[in-house]
Coordinates of C-alpha atoms and ligand atoms in Angstrom, one line a residue:
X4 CA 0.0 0.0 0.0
X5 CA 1.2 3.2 -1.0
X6 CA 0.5 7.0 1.1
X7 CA -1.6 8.9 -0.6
X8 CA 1.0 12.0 0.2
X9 CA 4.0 9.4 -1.8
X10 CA 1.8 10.0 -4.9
X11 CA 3.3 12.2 -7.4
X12 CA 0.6 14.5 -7.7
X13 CA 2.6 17.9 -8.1
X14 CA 3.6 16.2 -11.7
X15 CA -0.2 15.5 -12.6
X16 CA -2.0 17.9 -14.3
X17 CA -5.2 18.3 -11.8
X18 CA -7.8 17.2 -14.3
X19 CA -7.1 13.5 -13.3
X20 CA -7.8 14.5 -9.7
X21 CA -10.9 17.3 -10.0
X22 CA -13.2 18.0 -11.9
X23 CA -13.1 22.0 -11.3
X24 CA -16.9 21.8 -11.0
X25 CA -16.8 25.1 -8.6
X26 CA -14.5 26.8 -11.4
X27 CA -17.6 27.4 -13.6
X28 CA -16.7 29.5 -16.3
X29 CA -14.5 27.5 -19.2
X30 CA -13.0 28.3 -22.1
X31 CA -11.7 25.3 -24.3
X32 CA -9.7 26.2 -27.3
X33 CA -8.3 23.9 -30.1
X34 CA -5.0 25.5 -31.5
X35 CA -2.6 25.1 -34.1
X36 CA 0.9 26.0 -33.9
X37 CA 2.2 29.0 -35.6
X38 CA 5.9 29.2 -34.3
X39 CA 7.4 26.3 -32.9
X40 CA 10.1 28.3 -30.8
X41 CA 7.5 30.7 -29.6
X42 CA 5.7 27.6 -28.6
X43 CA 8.1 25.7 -26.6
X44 CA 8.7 29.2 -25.0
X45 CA 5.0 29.2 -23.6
X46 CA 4.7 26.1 -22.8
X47 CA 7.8 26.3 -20.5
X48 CA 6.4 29.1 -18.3
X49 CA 2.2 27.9 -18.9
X50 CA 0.9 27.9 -15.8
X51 CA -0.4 24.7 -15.7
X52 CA -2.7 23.2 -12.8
X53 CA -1.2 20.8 -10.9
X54 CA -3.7 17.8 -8.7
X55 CA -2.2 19.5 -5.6
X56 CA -4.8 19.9 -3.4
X57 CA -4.7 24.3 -2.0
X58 CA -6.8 26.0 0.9
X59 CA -8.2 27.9 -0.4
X60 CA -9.1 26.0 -3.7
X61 CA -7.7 28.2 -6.7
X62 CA -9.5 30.4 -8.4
X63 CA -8.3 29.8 -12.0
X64 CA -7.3 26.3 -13.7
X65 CA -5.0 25.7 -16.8
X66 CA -4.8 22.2 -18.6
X67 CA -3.0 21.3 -21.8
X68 CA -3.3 18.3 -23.9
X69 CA -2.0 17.6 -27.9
X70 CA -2.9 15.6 -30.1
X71 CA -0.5 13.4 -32.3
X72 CA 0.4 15.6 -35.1
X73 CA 0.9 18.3 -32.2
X74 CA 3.7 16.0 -30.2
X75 CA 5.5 15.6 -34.1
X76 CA 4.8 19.5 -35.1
X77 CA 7.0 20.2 -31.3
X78 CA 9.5 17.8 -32.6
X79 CA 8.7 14.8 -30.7
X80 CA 10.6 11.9 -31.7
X81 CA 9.4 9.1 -34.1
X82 CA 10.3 6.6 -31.7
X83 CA 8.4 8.2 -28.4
X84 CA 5.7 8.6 -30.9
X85 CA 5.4 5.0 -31.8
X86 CA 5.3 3.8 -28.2
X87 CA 1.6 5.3 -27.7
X88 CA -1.4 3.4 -28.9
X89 CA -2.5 3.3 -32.4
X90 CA -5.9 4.6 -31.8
X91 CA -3.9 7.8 -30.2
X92 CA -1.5 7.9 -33.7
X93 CA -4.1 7.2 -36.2
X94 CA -6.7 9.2 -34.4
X95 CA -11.0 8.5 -34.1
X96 CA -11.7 8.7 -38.0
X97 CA -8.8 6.5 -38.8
X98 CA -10.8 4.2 -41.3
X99 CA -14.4 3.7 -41.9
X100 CA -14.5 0.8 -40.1
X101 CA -13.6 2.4 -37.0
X102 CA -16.2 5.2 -37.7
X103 CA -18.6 2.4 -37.9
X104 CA -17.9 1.0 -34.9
X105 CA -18.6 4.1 -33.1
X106 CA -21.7 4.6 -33.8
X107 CA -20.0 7.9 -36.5
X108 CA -22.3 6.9 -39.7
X109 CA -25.3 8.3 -41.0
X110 CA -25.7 12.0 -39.3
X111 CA -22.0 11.6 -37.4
X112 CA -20.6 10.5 -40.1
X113 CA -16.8 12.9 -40.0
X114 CA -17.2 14.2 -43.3
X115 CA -20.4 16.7 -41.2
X116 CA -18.0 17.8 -38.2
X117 CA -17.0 20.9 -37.8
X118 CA -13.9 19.7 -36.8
X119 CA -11.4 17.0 -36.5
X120 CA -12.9 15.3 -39.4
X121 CA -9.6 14.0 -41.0
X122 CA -7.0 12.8 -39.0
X123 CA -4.1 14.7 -40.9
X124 CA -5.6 18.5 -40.1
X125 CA -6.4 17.7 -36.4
X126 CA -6.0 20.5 -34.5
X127 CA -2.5 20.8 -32.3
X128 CA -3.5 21.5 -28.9
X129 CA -6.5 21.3 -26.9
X130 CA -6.0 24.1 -24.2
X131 CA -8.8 24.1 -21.0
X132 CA -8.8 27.5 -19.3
X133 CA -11.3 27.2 -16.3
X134 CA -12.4 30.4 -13.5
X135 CA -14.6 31.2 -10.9
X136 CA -17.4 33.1 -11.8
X137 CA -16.7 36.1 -13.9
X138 CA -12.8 35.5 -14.0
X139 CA -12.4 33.8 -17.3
X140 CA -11.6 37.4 -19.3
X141 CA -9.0 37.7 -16.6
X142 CA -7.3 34.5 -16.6
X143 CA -7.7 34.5 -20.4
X144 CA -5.3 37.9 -20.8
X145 CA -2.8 36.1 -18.2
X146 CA -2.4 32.6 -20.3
X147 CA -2.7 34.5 -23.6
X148 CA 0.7 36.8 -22.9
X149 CA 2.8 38.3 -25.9
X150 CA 4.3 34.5 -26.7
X151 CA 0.7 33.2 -27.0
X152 CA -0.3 35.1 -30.0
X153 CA 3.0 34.7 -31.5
X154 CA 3.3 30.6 -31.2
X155 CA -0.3 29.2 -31.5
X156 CA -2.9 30.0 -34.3
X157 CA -7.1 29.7 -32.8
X158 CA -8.8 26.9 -35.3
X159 CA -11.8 27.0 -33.1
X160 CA -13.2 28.0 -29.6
X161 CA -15.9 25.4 -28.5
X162 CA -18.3 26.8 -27.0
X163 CA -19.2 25.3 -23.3
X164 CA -21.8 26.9 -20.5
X165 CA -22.1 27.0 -17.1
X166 CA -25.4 25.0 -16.1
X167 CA -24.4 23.6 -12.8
X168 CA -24.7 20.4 -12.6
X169 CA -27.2 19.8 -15.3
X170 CA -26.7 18.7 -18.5
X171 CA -28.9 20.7 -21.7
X172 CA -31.9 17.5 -21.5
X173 CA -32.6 18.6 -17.9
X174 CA -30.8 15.3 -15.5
X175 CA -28.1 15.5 -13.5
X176 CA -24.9 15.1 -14.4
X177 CA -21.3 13.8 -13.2
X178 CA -22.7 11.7 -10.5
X179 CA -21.1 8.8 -11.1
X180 CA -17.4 8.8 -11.3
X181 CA -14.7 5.4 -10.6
X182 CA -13.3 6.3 -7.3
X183 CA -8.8 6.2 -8.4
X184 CA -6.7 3.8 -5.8
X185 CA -4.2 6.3 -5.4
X186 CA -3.1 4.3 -2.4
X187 CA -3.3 1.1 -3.8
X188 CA -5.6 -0.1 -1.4
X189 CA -7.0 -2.7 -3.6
X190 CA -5.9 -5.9 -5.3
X191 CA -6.2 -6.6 -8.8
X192 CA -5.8 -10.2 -9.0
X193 CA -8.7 -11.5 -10.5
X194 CA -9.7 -14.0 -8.0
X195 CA -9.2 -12.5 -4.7
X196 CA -11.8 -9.7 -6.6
X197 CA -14.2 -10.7 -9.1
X198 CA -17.5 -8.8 -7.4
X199 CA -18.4 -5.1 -9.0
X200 CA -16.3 -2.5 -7.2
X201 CA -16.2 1.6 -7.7
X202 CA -12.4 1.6 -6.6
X203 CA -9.9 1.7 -9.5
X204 CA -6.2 0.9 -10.2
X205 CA -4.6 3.8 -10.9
X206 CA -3.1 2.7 -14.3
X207 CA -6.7 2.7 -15.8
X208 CA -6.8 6.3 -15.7
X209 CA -2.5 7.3 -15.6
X210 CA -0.2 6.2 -17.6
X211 CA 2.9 4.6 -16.1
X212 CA 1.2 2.8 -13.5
X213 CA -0.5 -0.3 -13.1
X214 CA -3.9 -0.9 -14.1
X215 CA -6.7 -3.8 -13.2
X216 CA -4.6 -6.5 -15.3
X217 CA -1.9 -5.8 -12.9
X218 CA -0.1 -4.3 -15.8
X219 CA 1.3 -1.5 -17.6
X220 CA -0.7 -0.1 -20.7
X221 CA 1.6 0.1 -23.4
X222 CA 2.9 3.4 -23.5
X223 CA 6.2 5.3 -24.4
X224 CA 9.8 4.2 -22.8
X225 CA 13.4 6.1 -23.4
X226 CA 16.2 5.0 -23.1
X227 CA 18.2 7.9 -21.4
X228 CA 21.6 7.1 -22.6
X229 CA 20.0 7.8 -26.1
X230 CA 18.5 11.4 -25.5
X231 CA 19.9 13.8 -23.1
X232 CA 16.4 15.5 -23.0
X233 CA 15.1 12.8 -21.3
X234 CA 17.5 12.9 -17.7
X235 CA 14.7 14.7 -16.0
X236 CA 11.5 12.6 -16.7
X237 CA 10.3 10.2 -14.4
X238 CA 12.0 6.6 -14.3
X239 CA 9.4 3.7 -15.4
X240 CA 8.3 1.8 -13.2
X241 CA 8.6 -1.6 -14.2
X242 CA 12.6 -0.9 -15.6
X243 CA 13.8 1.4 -13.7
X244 CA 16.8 1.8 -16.3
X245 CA 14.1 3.7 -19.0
X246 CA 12.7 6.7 -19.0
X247 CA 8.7 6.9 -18.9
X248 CA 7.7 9.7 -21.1
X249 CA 3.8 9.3 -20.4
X250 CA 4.2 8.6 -17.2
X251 CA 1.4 11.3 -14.6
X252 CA -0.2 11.8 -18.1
X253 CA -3.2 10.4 -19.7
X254 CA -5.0 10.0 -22.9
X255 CA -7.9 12.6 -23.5
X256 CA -11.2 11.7 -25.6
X257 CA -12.8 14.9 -27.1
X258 CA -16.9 14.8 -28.5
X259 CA -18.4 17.5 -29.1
X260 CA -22.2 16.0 -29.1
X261 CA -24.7 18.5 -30.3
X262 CA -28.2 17.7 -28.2
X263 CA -31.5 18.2 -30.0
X264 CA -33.5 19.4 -26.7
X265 CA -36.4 20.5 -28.2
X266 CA -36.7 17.2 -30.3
X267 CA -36.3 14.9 -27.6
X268 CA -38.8 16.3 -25.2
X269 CA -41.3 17.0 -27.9
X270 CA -40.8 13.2 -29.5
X271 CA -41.3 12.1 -25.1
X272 CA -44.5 14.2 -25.6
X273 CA -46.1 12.6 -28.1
X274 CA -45.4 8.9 -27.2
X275 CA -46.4 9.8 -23.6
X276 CA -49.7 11.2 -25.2
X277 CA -48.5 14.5 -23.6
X278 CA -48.9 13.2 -19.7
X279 CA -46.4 14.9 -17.8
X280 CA -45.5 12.1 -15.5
X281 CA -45.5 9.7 -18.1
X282 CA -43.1 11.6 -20.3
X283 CA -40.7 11.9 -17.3
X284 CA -41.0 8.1 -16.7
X285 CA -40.4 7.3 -19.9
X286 CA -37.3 9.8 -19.8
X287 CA -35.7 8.5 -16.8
X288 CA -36.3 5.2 -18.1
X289 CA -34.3 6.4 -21.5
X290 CA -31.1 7.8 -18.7
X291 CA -31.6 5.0 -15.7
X292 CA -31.7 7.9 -13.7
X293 CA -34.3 10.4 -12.6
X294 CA -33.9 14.1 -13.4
X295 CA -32.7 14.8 -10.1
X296 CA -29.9 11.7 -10.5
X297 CA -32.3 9.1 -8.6
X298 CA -31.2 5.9 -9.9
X299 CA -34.5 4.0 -11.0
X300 CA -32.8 1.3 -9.1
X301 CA -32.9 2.9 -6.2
X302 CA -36.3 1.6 -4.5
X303 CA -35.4 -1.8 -4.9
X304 CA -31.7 -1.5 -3.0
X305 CA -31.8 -1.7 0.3
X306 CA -29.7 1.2 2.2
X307 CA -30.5 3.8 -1.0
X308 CA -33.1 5.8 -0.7
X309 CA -35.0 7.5 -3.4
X310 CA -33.6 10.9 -2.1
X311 CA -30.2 9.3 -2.3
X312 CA -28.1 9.7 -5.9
X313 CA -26.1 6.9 -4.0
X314 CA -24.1 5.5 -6.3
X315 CA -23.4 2.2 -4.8
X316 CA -25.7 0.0 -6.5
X317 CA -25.4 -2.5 -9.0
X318 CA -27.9 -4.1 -11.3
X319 CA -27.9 -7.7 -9.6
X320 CA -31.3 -7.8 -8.3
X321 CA -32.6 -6.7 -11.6
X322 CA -31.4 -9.1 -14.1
X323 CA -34.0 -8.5 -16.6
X324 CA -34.4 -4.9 -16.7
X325 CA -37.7 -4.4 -14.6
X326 CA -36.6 -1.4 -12.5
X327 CA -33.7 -0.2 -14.3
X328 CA -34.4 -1.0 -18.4
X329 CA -31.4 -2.9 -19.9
X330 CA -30.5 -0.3 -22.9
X331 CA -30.7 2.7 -20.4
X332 CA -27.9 4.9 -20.9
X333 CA -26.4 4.3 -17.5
X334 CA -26.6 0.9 -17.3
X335 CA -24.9 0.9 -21.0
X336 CA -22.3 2.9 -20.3
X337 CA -21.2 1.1 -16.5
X338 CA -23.3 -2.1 -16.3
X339 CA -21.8 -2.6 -13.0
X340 CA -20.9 -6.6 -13.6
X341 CA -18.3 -7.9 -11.5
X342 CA -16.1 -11.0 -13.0
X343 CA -18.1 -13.8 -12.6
X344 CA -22.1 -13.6 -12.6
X345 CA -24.2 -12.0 -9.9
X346 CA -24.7 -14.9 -7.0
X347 CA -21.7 -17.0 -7.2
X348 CA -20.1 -16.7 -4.0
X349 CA -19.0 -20.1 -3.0
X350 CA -15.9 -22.0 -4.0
X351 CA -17.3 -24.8 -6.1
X352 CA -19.8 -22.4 -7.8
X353 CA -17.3 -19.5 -8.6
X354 CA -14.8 -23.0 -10.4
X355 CA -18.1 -23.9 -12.1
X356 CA -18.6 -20.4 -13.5
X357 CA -14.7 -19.8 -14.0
X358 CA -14.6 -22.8 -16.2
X359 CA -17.8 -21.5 -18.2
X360 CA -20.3 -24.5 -17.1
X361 CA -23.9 -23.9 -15.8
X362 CA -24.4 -19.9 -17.6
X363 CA -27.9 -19.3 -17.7
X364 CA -28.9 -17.7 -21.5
X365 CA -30.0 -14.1 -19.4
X366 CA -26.4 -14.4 -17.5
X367 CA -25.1 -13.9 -20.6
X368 CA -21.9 -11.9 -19.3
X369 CA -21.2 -8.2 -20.3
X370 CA -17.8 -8.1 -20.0
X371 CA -16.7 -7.0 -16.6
X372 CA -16.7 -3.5 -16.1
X373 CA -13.7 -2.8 -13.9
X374 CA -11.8 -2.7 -17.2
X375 CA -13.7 -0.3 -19.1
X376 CA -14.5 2.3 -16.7
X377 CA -14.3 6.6 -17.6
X378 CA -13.5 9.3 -15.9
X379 CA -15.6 12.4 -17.4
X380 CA -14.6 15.6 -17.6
X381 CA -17.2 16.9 -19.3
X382 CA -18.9 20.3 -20.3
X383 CA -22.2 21.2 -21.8
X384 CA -22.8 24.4 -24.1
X385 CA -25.8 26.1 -25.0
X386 CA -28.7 28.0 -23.1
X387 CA -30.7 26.5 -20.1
X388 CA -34.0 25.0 -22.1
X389 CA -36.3 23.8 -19.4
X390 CA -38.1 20.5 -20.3
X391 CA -41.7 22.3 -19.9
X392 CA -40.3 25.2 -22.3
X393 CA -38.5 22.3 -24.5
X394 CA -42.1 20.7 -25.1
X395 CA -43.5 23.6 -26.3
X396 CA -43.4 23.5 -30.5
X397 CA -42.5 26.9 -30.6
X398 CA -39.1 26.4 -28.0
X399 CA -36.2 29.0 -29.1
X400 CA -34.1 27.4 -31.7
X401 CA -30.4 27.2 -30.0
X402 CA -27.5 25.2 -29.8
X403 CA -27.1 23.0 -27.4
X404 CA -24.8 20.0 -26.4
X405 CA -22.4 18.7 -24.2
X406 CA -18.4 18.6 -25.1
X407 CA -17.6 15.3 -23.6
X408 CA -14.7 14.6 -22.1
X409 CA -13.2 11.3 -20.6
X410 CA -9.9 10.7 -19.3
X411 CA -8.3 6.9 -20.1
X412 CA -5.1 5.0 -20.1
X413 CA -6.4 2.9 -22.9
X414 CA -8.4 4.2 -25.8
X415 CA -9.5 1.5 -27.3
X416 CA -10.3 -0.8 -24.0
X417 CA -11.8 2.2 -22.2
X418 CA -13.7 4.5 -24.3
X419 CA -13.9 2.9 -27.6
X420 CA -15.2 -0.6 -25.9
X421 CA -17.9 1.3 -24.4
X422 CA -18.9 3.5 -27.3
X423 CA -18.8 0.2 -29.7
X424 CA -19.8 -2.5 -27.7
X425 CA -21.6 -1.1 -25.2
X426 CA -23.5 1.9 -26.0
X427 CA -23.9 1.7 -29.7
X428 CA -24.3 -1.7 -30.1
X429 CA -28.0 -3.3 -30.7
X430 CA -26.9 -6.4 -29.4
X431 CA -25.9 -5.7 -25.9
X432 CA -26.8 -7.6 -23.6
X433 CA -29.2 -9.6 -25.4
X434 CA -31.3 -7.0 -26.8
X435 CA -32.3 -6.3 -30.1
X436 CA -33.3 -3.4 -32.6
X437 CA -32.0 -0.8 -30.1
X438 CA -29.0 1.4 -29.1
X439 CA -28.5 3.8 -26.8
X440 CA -32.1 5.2 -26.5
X441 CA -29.9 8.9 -25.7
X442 CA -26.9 8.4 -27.5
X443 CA -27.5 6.0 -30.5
X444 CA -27.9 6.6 -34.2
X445 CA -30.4 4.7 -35.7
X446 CA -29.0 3.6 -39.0
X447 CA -30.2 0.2 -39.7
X448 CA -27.7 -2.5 -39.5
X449 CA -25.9 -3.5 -42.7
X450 CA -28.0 -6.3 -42.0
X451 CA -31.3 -4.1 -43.0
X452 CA -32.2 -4.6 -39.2
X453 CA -33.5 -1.2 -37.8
X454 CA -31.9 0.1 -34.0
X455 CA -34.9 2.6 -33.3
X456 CA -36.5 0.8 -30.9
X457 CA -36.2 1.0 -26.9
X458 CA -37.6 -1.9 -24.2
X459 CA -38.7 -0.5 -21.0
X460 CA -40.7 -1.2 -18.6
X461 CA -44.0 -0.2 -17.2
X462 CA -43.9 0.6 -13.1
X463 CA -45.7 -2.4 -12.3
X464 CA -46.4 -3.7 -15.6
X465 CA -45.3 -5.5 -18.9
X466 CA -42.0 -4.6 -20.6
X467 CA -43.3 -1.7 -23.2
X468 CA -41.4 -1.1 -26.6
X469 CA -41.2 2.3 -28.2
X470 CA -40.8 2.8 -31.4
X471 CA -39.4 5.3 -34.5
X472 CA -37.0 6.8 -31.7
X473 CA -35.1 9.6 -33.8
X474 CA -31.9 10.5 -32.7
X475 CA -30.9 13.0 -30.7
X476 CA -27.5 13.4 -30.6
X477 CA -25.2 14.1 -33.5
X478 CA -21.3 14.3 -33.8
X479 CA -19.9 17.9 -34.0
X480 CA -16.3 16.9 -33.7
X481 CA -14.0 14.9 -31.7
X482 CA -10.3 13.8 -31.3
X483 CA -7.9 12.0 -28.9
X484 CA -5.6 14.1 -27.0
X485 CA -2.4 13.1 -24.8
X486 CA -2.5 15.4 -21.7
X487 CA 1.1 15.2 -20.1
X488 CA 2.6 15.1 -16.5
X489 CA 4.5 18.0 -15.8
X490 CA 7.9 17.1 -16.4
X491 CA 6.8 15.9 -19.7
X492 CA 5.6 19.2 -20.6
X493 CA 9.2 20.6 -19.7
X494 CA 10.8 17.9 -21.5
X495 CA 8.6 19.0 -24.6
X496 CA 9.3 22.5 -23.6
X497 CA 12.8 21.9 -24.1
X498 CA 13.1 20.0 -27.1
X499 CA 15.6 21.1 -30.4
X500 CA 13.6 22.0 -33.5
X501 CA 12.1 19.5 -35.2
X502 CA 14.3 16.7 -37.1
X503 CA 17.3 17.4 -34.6
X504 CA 19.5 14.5 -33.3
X505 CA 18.4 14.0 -29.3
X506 CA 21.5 12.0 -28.7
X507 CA 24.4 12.9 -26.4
Ligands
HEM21 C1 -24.7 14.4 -25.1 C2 -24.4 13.2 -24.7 C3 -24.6 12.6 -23.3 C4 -25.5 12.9 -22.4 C5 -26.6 13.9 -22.5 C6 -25.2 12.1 -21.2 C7 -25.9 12.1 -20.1 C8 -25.6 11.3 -18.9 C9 -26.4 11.4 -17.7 C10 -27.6 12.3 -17.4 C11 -25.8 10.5 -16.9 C12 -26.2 10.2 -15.4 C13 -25.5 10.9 -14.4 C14 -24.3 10.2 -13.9 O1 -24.3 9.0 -13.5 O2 -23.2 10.9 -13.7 C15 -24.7 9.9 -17.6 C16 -23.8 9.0 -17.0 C17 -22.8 8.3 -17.8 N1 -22.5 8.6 -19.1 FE1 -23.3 9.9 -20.3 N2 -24.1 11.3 -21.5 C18 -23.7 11.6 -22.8 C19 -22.6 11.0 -23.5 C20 -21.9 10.0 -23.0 C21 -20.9 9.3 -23.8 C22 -20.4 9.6 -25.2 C23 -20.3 8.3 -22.9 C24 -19.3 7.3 -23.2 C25 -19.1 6.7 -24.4 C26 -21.0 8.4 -21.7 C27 -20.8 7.6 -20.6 C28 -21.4 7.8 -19.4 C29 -21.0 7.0 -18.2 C30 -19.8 6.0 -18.1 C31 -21.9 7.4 -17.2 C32 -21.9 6.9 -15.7 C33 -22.6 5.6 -15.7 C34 -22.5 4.9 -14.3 O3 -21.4 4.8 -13.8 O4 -23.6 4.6 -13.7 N3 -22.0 9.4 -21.8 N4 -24.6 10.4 -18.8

């Protein structure tokens, strides 16, 4: 077990620690760079945030993160490049396939964003200025100084709002986040653990440490003897002999979802025959959660209450969706599954299941969630729409939408599992003809089969199916960022121009 004070947090960037919910005003910028000198000379005195926790909390928040061609453009080299994941080099709309796979066809297809849509032209940098309440002009003239203008070019400013805690279709947001072992109070050995459990290794969500396989995700290693730049990044872990050039840092996944408000609360209208209480159910049912973040679970747990948003719950008691419908978006997007079906406690039973003998057709395993867990970062954008006002047919036309934000070790294990095989696919978990009723597109599968459909049930009744769902959410953009630890950002800093020979 390690202290929680022998943590390196004073090389994280704070981001991985807090979500800066009380610094409400944010400005998110995606920049290219002009002037590669005038770059590195910024970036050497940015005042990043670190996850040092201050009294008072600060007032002002800075977080930088690059994407691929931004690490090469700052002449990082090939070989540090090649040591981070493919889905981080070749980017979200790397081939069709992988656009397929999540869910980016039809309306999200890339060729429609407004940014990000080809892999080649992705913006640089992705800088996250955050304030207190009426500071952001302030803290904007401080981190855009006389080097700013000269190093970096503004592609686009996305636009984000405060709304508290709520997100632009009126629930609660940001309630349920993986709690990070920092201390390493948990073991990941798969048999001395295989029940659902909020707590986290800290290599699922930092690079350089080690994550629920008890491993270390692939990332990049130097050898210092080869590059002099390297003597003052952290050693690796595992070989204390290499470098670890990702090591405090972490992979950031950028969406910017646009939210049709009006048209999913008018579309809840008409199915619900225009009942208020029935619309809400049938909303709730869509999220798992009630507006106010009551988990529809929640009356059948004992030790959560209704009032409670407690988030420690899982979805054993309701196998078959009565409570809590199957394709809600929560239970999509964490099902809460342990490593072995719900009920097997016992020694012979937990063999029986471990060798695959006795699965019952509805314990038909989603793959165990400890591995595929997010931590969002999230921010929405647009005006406060009220459901009531978003009913009405003639609701102000606006933008609205939520610039999501995780924070993974792995891409394609973390947020593109989850995406693919959880959220947008119509065969999760044994269901059919339906996605994410929130999230999901609802192009047919190649197949012909449609995905507009939605299960739920009735309180106290038979499973109902809705139909014709349109969708609501359509891809504006999107990216995969790597956000450094601090002494990678110097390392960067204080890199030759590009092409130059990093040997001593
Ligand atoms: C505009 C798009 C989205 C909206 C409106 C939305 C809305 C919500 C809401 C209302 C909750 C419940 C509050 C909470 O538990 O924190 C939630 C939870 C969650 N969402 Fe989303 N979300 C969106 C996109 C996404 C995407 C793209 C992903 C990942 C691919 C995602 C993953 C999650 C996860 C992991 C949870 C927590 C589930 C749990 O642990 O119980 N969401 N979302």
């Amino acid at each position: 077990m390690r202290k929680s004070s022998d943590f390196e947090f004073d090389d994280l960037q704070g981001l991985l620690h807090f979500g800066y919910g009380k610094l409400t005003d944010t400005c998110f910028m995606l920049l290219n760079i002009a002037n590669v000198d005038a770059a590195k000379r910024w970036l050497d005195k940015a005042p990043v945030s670190r996850a040092i926790k201050t009294n008072p909390p600060p007032d002002t928040a800075l977080q930088i993160a690059f994407s691929v061609q931004g690490l090469k453009k700052l002449g990082v080299s090939e070989s540090i490049i090649n040591g981070f994941s493919d889905e981080f080099i070749y980017g979200m709309t790397r081939n069709e396939n992988c656009s397929r796979r999540l869910g980016d066809i039809g309306r999200n297809a890339p060729k429609y964003w407004k940014w990000g849509n080809n892999s080649a032209e992705m913006p640089h940098i992705l800088l996250l200025l955050y304030a207190k309440k009426g500071g952001l002009e302030a803290w904007r003239r401080t981190v855009e100084d006389e080097h700013f203008s000269q190093a970096f070019q503004l592609l686009r400013h996305l636009p984000t709002s405060d709304m508290g805690r709520i997100e632009p279709f009126g629930f609660e947001d940001g309630i349920s986040q993986p709690t990070i072992d920092w201390t390493c109070r948990q073991s990941t050995d798969l048999h001395e653990r295989d029940r659902y459990s909020n707590l986290l290794a800290v290599g699922e969500m930092v690079l350089g440490y080690r994550n629920e396989y008890g491993q270390y995700t692939a990332r990049p290693l130097i050898d210092p003897r080869k590059d002099r730049y390297a003597t003052g990044l952290p050693n690796a872990e595992d070989d204390p002999t290499l470098k670890d050039f990702s090591r405090n840092g972490t992979y950031l996944v950028l969406r910017q979802l646009d939210q049709n408000v009006p048209g999913f609360w008018q579309f809840l209208d008409k199915v619900s025959g225009s009942v208020p209480e029935k619309r809400e159910q049938l909303a709730a049912s869509m999220v798992g959660r009630e507006r106010n973040g009551t988990p529809l679970i929640a009356e059948h747990i004992p030790g959560i209450s209704r009032k409670d948003h407690g988030n420690h719950f899982t979805y054993d008691l309701d196998p078959t969706g009565n409570h809590c419908p199957i394709s809600a978006h929560i239970r999509r997007s964490n099902p809460r599954t342990g490593d072995l079906p719900p009920g097997v406690t016992g020694f012979i039973s937990r063999l029986i299941k471990i060798l695959g003998f006795g699965q019952k057709p509805e314990e038909d395993l989603v793959a165990s969630s400890r591995f595929h867990r997010l931590l969002r970062r999230g921010r929405s954008y647009g005006p406060i729409l009220a459901p009531e006002d978003a009913v009405k047919l003639d609701a102000p036309v606006a933008e609205h939408g939520l610039q999501f934000i995780c924070l993974v070790a792995n891409i394609s294990r973390q947020f593109e599992f989850v995406q693919n095989a959880w959220t947008m696919s119509s065969k999760f978990s044994g269901l059919q003809q339906e996605r994410d009723p929130l999230l999901g597109n609802r192009e047919p599968l190649m197949s012909g089969e449609s995905t507009d459909h939605f299960n739920h049930p009735e309180p106290s009744g038979p499973m109902q199916k809705t139909c014709n769902l349109p969708q609501f959410i359509t891809v504006h953009g999107g990216g995969y960022f790597f956000m450094p630890g601090l002494r990678a950002l110097k390392y960067i800093s204080a890199l030759p121009a590009n092409g130059s020979d990093h040997s001593s």
